[in-house]
Short mmCIF file of C-alpha atoms in Angstrom, two decimals:
data_model
loop_
_atom_site.label_atom_id
_atom_site.label_comp_id
_atom_site.label_asym_id
_atom_site.label_seq_id
_atom_site.Cartn_x
_atom_site.Cartn_y
_atom_site.Cartn_z
CA MET A 1 108.23 103.24 116.92
CA LYS A 2 106.54 100.62 116.02
CA ASN A 3 103.54 102.04 117.83
CA LEU A 4 103.54 105.42 116.82
CA THR A 5 103.31 104.07 113.39
CA GLN A 6 100.34 102.33 114.70
CA ILE A 7 99.10 105.48 116.09
CA PHE A 8 99.38 107.53 113.13
CA SER A 9 97.96 104.51 110.72
CA SER A 10 94.84 104.41 113.05
CA ILE A 11 94.12 108.02 113.10
CA LEU A 12 94.30 108.11 109.09
CA ALA A 13 91.84 105.62 108.94
CA LEU A 14 90.04 107.45 111.48
CA VAL A 15 90.00 110.87 109.87
CA ILE A 16 89.09 108.90 105.96
CA PHE A 17 86.25 107.78 107.67
CA VAL A 18 84.84 111.11 109.19
CA ILE A 19 85.47 112.48 105.86
CA ALA A 20 84.70 110.11 103.32
CA PRO A 21 81.05 110.64 103.05
CA THR A 22 81.33 114.16 101.93
CA PHE A 23 82.96 112.94 99.34
CA VAL A 24 80.92 110.02 98.16
CA SER A 25 81.15 108.91 94.29
CA ALA A 26 77.93 108.20 92.47
CA GLN A 27 79.85 105.77 91.13
CA THR A 28 79.74 103.70 94.77
CA ASP A 29 77.11 100.84 94.47
CA ASP A 30 76.39 99.69 97.51
CA ASN A 31 76.37 99.54 101.28
CA ASN A 32 80.44 99.11 101.80
CA TYR A 33 83.26 100.33 101.65
CA TYR A 34 86.14 98.07 100.06
CA GLU A 35 89.82 97.55 101.56
CA PHE A 36 92.69 95.50 100.83
CA TYR A 37 96.19 95.31 102.24
CA VAL A 38 99.83 95.44 100.89
CA ILE A 39 102.91 93.81 103.66
CA GLU A 40 106.06 94.12 102.50
CA THR A 41 108.13 91.32 103.78
CA LYS A 42 111.80 89.36 104.10
CA VAL A 43 112.04 85.91 104.35
CA THR A 44 114.13 83.52 104.88
CA ARG A 45 114.79 80.32 107.20
CA VAL A 46 114.40 79.97 110.84
CA GLY A 47 118.03 79.81 112.02
CA ILE A 48 120.04 80.88 109.31
CA GLU A 49 121.76 84.41 108.71
CA THR A 50 121.69 85.97 106.25
CA ASP A 51 124.62 86.02 103.95
CA ASP A 52 126.01 85.95 100.22
CA GLU A 53 125.24 82.13 100.43
CA HIS A 54 121.51 82.36 102.43
CA PRO A 55 119.96 85.48 100.76
CA GLN A 56 116.61 86.71 102.23
CA GLU A 57 113.94 86.88 99.70
CA ARG A 58 112.35 89.96 99.53
CA ARG A 59 108.22 89.03 99.24
CA PHE A 60 104.92 91.22 99.05
CA TYR A 61 101.68 90.00 100.54
CA VAL A 62 98.03 91.44 98.79
CA SER A 63 95.30 90.43 100.52
CA ASP A 64 92.41 90.22 98.66
CA LEU A 65 89.44 92.99 99.07
CA ILE A 66 86.97 93.23 102.38
CA PRO A 67 83.92 94.34 102.24
CA ILE A 68 83.15 97.04 105.02
CA PRO A 69 80.22 98.06 105.92
CA LYS A 70 79.56 101.89 105.77
CA SER A 71 77.28 101.72 109.50
CA LYS A 72 80.57 99.68 111.31
CA GLY A 73 82.77 102.46 109.18
CA SER A 74 84.65 103.14 112.69
CA VAL A 75 86.04 99.79 111.88
CA LEU A 76 88.29 101.56 109.55
CA ALA A 77 90.80 103.08 112.20
CA ASP A 78 91.35 99.74 113.91
CA LEU A 79 92.01 98.13 111.06
CA PRO A 80 96.28 98.78 111.23
CA GLY A 81 95.70 96.14 114.25
CA ILE A 82 93.48 94.40 113.13
CA MET A 83 96.13 93.32 110.01
CA SER A 84 99.25 92.74 112.20
CA LYS A 85 97.63 90.60 114.27
CA TYR A 86 96.30 88.41 112.01
CA PHE A 87 99.05 88.88 109.78
CA ASP A 88 101.29 87.21 112.82
CA ALA A 89 98.55 84.51 113.22
CA ASN A 90 97.61 83.15 110.16
CA VAL A 91 100.48 83.96 107.98
CA VAL A 92 103.37 84.12 110.12
CA ASP A 93 102.94 81.94 113.41
CA PRO A 94 101.87 79.18 111.04
CA MET A 95 104.93 79.80 108.35
CA LYS A 96 107.51 80.18 111.56
CA ALA A 97 106.38 76.52 112.79
CA GLN A 98 107.24 75.63 109.52
CA GLY A 99 111.08 76.64 109.84
CA ILE A 100 110.22 80.23 107.56
CA LEU A 101 110.79 83.34 109.17
CA VAL A 102 108.48 86.45 107.61
CA GLN A 103 109.79 89.46 109.22
CA TYR A 104 107.79 92.97 108.70
CA TYR A 105 107.40 96.39 110.04
CA ASP A 106 104.61 98.83 110.69
CA ASP A 107 105.34 101.05 107.92
CA GLY A 108 105.76 98.61 105.36
CA MET A 109 101.94 97.25 105.31
CA ARG A 110 100.10 99.40 103.22
CA LEU A 111 96.01 99.97 103.20
CA SER A 112 94.75 101.07 100.30
CA ASN A 113 98.65 101.09 99.03
CA GLY A 114 98.81 103.89 100.30
CA VAL A 115 95.75 105.67 98.23
CA VAL A 116 92.69 107.05 99.78
CA TYR A 117 89.35 105.42 97.94
CA ALA A 118 87.17 104.71 100.37
CA THR A 119 84.39 106.70 98.03
CA TYR A 120 85.07 104.30 94.97
CA SER A 121 82.85 102.12 94.00
CA LYS A 122 83.96 97.96 94.36
CA GLN A 123 85.14 97.41 90.58
CA GLU A 124 87.46 100.95 90.94
CA VAL A 125 89.30 99.09 93.91
CA GLU A 126 89.71 96.00 92.37
CA GLU A 127 91.80 97.82 89.75
CA ILE A 128 93.51 99.75 91.72
CA ARG A 129 94.41 96.59 93.57
CA ALA A 130 95.18 95.08 90.24
CA LYS A 131 97.27 98.27 89.61
CA ALA A 132 99.50 97.26 92.17
CA LEU A 133 100.13 93.97 91.61
CA THR A 134 101.09 94.63 88.07
CA ASP A 135 103.03 97.27 89.64
CA LEU A 136 105.18 95.29 92.26
CA LYS A 137 105.72 92.66 89.49
CA GLU A 138 107.40 95.10 87.44
CA ARG A 139 109.96 95.50 90.62
CA GLN A 140 110.51 91.71 90.40
CA VAL A 141 110.05 91.06 93.90
CA ASN A 142 107.97 87.74 94.94
CA ILE A 143 103.64 88.35 95.49
CA VAL A 144 101.88 85.84 97.33
CA THR A 145 97.97 86.78 97.45
CA PHE A 146 96.08 85.72 100.58
CA HIS A 147 92.42 85.63 101.77
CA TRP A 148 91.61 88.42 104.49
CA THR A 149 89.21 88.00 106.57
CA LEU A 150 87.87 89.93 110.14
CA SER A 151 86.07 87.12 111.43
CA ASN A 152 87.87 83.92 113.57
CA ALA A 153 90.71 82.60 111.28
CA ASN A 154 92.52 78.89 111.15
CA GLY A 155 96.07 79.58 109.92
CA LEU A 156 97.16 79.58 106.57
CA GLU A 157 94.11 77.38 106.07
CA THR A 158 91.64 80.55 105.66
CA THR A 159 95.11 82.93 104.56
CA ASN A 160 94.51 80.84 101.24
CA PRO A 161 98.23 81.71 99.76
CA VAL A 162 98.61 81.91 96.31
CA MET A 163 102.07 82.57 94.83
CA TYR A 164 100.56 85.48 92.24
CA PHE A 165 104.06 85.88 90.78
CA HIS A 166 107.63 84.76 91.30
CA SER A 167 111.47 86.76 90.58
CA LYS A 168 114.10 85.29 89.17
CA GLU A 169 115.91 87.63 91.38
CA GLN A 170 114.42 86.24 94.50
CA PRO A 171 114.84 83.56 95.98
CA LEU A 172 111.93 81.28 97.21
CA PHE A 173 111.32 79.90 100.71
CA LEU A 174 107.41 78.45 100.53
CA SER A 175 104.94 77.23 103.05
CA LYS A 176 104.16 73.32 102.34
CA GLU A 177 100.05 75.43 101.14
CA THR A 178 101.22 77.70 99.56
CA LYS A 179 99.46 76.94 95.99
CA PRO A 180 101.94 77.30 92.72
CA VAL A 181 101.99 81.12 90.52
CA GLN A 182 98.69 81.08 89.57
CA PRO A 183 98.26 82.74 85.66
CA ALA A 184 97.84 86.50 86.29
CA LYS A 185 95.07 88.67 84.47
CA THR A 186 95.85 91.39 82.52
CA PRO A 187 94.70 94.54 84.46
CA PRO A 188 92.64 97.36 82.72
CA ASN A 189 93.88 100.30 81.80
CA VAL A 190 93.30 102.34 85.07
CA GLN A 191 95.04 105.90 86.50
CA THR A 192 95.83 105.87 90.14
CA PRO A 193 93.63 108.60 92.42
CA THR A 194 95.88 111.50 92.77
CA THR A 195 94.33 112.09 96.46
CA LYS A 196 96.86 109.94 98.93
CA ARG A 197 97.44 108.88 102.04
CA PRO A 198 100.24 110.85 103.31
CA GLN A 199 103.81 108.51 103.44
CA LYS A 200 106.47 107.91 106.05
CA HIS A 201 110.18 109.29 104.68
#
């Protein structure tokens, strides 16, 4: 199932890459596409079984924006696999070394948070990301933001995790590198585009 989900995500990203130039907005102001990831995870202590006394933490990781040159737009088709490897190497593995188990599934990884916006400007994508953060906060889940890069990475030093929001309804298992909660900026009043990537049911 995991492999099938990755294949589907790759095909979808490729389709977006092929059709995007047809719908380029006049507001697109540079030569890049902009993407970010929202990753739903379950976090526990390594070796401790989840029960009433040891609940698991529901945490969402939200990446910053990454520019992808339109001349290299074919990279979009590879993003699910790229992010999975990046997240494993630079979040999951170093957290596990500190006794914290971060688990996720492919269908919990949402490129663009499920919104097709390859033709939108950087500012519009930033607004969509801000709205995604606000929506998650309203759901009372823990939120950690992190840095994403397509180049070589060096664990949590590269991902630079920041605790964006801690819900009182959730336990909290943090690495020593995770920065404390940062004051959240109030996002602009933005409407999410109605065109969305198909969601798995």
